[in-house]
Each structure stands twice: as structure tokens, then as C-alpha cells.
Amino acid sequence: MLTDTEKSMLDLAGQSFKYAGSLEQEAQNRFGLTPTRYWQEVNRLLDQPATHEHHPALARRLTQRRQPRTRLATRLI
């Protein structure tokens, strides 16, 4: 079961912001966490099944975002 603070952290991660760094500043104001620590907590939450039960679409989107992308190398012949 997720706490209210953990739910708030996930909700904040799902919001979109107009300016770069706004999300990190809001996380610091709300939770008193540095941006690095905030994202570490969000990643920890993504590993919990309760997160996927609370907000499945957001959890799926954030999980996909943290996985590395592979580039397809194309060659011109």
C-alpha cells in the first residue's frame, strides 16, 4: 500500500511543466528532496506492485521512460 506522500510523488512525476527544472523545484518545495533523491524515490516506487495498481498508465509510462533506448544503425550503401 502506498502512503499519501508516495502517491503525491507519483502524481507530481506524471505532471507536465512548461519550464525545464520546474518539476525538480516543485519536488524540492513539496518534499524537501534534491532532484536526484526525488527520482531515486520515484524509481523505487516503480518497482513496487502497489504503484501499478494505484496508477497503471502512469507507472507504465514512467517505467518505459527509464529504460534505455536502442538506436538502430542504418547504413547507406
Tab-separated table of C-alpha atoms in Angstrom:
chain	number	residue	atom	x	y	z
A	1	MET	CA	0.000	0.000	0.000
A	2	LEU	CA	1.323	3.418	-0.933
A	3	THR	CA	1.390	6.285	1.535
A	4	ASP	CA	-0.132	9.660	0.699
A	5	THR	CA	3.354	11.112	0.239
A	6	GLU	CA	4.313	8.361	-2.205
A	7	LYS	CA	1.103	8.905	-4.172
A	8	SER	CA	1.858	12.635	-4.301
A	9	MET	CA	5.361	11.923	-5.570
A	10	LEU	CA	3.985	9.778	-8.381
A	11	ASP	CA	1.326	12.332	-9.255
A	12	LEU	CA	3.983	15.034	-9.471
A	13	ALA	CA	6.131	12.836	-11.744
A	14	GLY	CA	3.142	12.477	-14.071
A	15	GLN	CA	2.533	16.193	-14.437
A	16	SER	CA	3.926	18.215	-17.303
A	17	PHE	CA	5.641	21.530	-16.711
A	18	LYS	CA	6.262	24.432	-19.044
A	19	TYR	CA	9.833	25.209	-17.998
A	20	ALA	CA	12.870	22.982	-17.525
A	21	GLY	CA	13.626	22.355	-13.873
A	22	SER	CA	10.133	23.245	-12.674
A	23	LEU	CA	9.325	19.674	-11.668
A	24	GLU	CA	12.549	19.364	-9.687
A	25	GLN	CA	11.930	22.702	-7.965
A	26	GLU	CA	8.396	21.649	-7.061
A	27	ALA	CA	9.700	18.338	-5.681
A	28	GLN	CA	12.164	20.210	-3.517
A	29	ASN	CA	9.465	22.578	-2.260
A	30	ARG	CA	6.906	19.838	-1.528
A	31	PHE	CA	9.072	17.026	-0.234
A	32	GLY	CA	12.376	18.662	0.708
A	33	LEU	CA	14.294	16.325	-1.607
A	34	THR	CA	17.048	17.086	-4.059
A	35	PRO	CA	16.173	16.252	-7.673
A	36	THR	CA	18.439	13.197	-7.605
A	37	ARG	CA	16.888	11.852	-4.411
A	38	TYR	CA	13.370	12.545	-5.719
A	39	TRP	CA	13.958	10.477	-8.883
A	40	GLN	CA	15.582	7.722	-6.841
A	41	GLU	CA	12.402	7.515	-4.760
A	42	VAL	CA	10.187	7.532	-7.865
A	43	ASN	CA	12.260	4.700	-9.376
A	44	ARG	CA	11.993	2.754	-6.116
A	45	LEU	CA	8.223	3.199	-6.216
A	46	LEU	CA	8.065	1.954	-9.805
A	47	ASP	CA	9.468	-1.384	-8.643
A	48	GLN	CA	6.527	-1.891	-6.268
A	49	PRO	CA	3.357	-3.648	-7.493
A	50	ALA	CA	1.218	-1.219	-5.474
A	51	THR	CA	2.323	1.585	-7.792
A	52	HIS	CA	0.998	-0.256	-10.834
A	53	GLU	CA	-2.298	-0.846	-9.014
A	54	HIS	CA	-2.632	2.810	-7.970
A	55	HIS	CA	-1.999	4.379	-11.368
A	56	PRO	CA	-1.257	1.774	-14.072
A	57	ALA	CA	-0.925	4.140	-17.049
A	58	LEU	CA	1.472	6.484	-15.268
A	59	ALA	CA	3.535	3.592	-13.883
A	60	ARG	CA	3.820	2.046	-17.351
A	61	ARG	CA	4.831	5.383	-18.920
A	62	LEU	CA	7.471	6.126	-16.266
A	63	THR	CA	8.836	2.580	-16.477
A	64	GLN	CA	9.217	2.887	-20.245
A	65	ARG	CA	10.882	6.276	-19.848
A	66	ARG	CA	13.581	4.930	-17.528
A	67	GLN	CA	14.552	2.040	-19.811
A	68	PRO	CA	17.394	2.789	-22.232
A	69	ARG	CA	16.515	3.296	-25.838
A	70	THR	CA	18.359	1.470	-28.527
A	71	ARG	CA	19.322	3.192	-31.708
A	72	LEU	CA	19.033	1.453	-34.969
A	73	ALA	CA	22.153	1.895	-37.009
A	74	THR	CA	21.365	2.471	-40.616
A	75	ARG	CA	23.964	2.200	-43.302
A	76	LEU	CA	23.856	3.818	-46.651
A	77	ILE	CA	25.145	1.502	-49.329
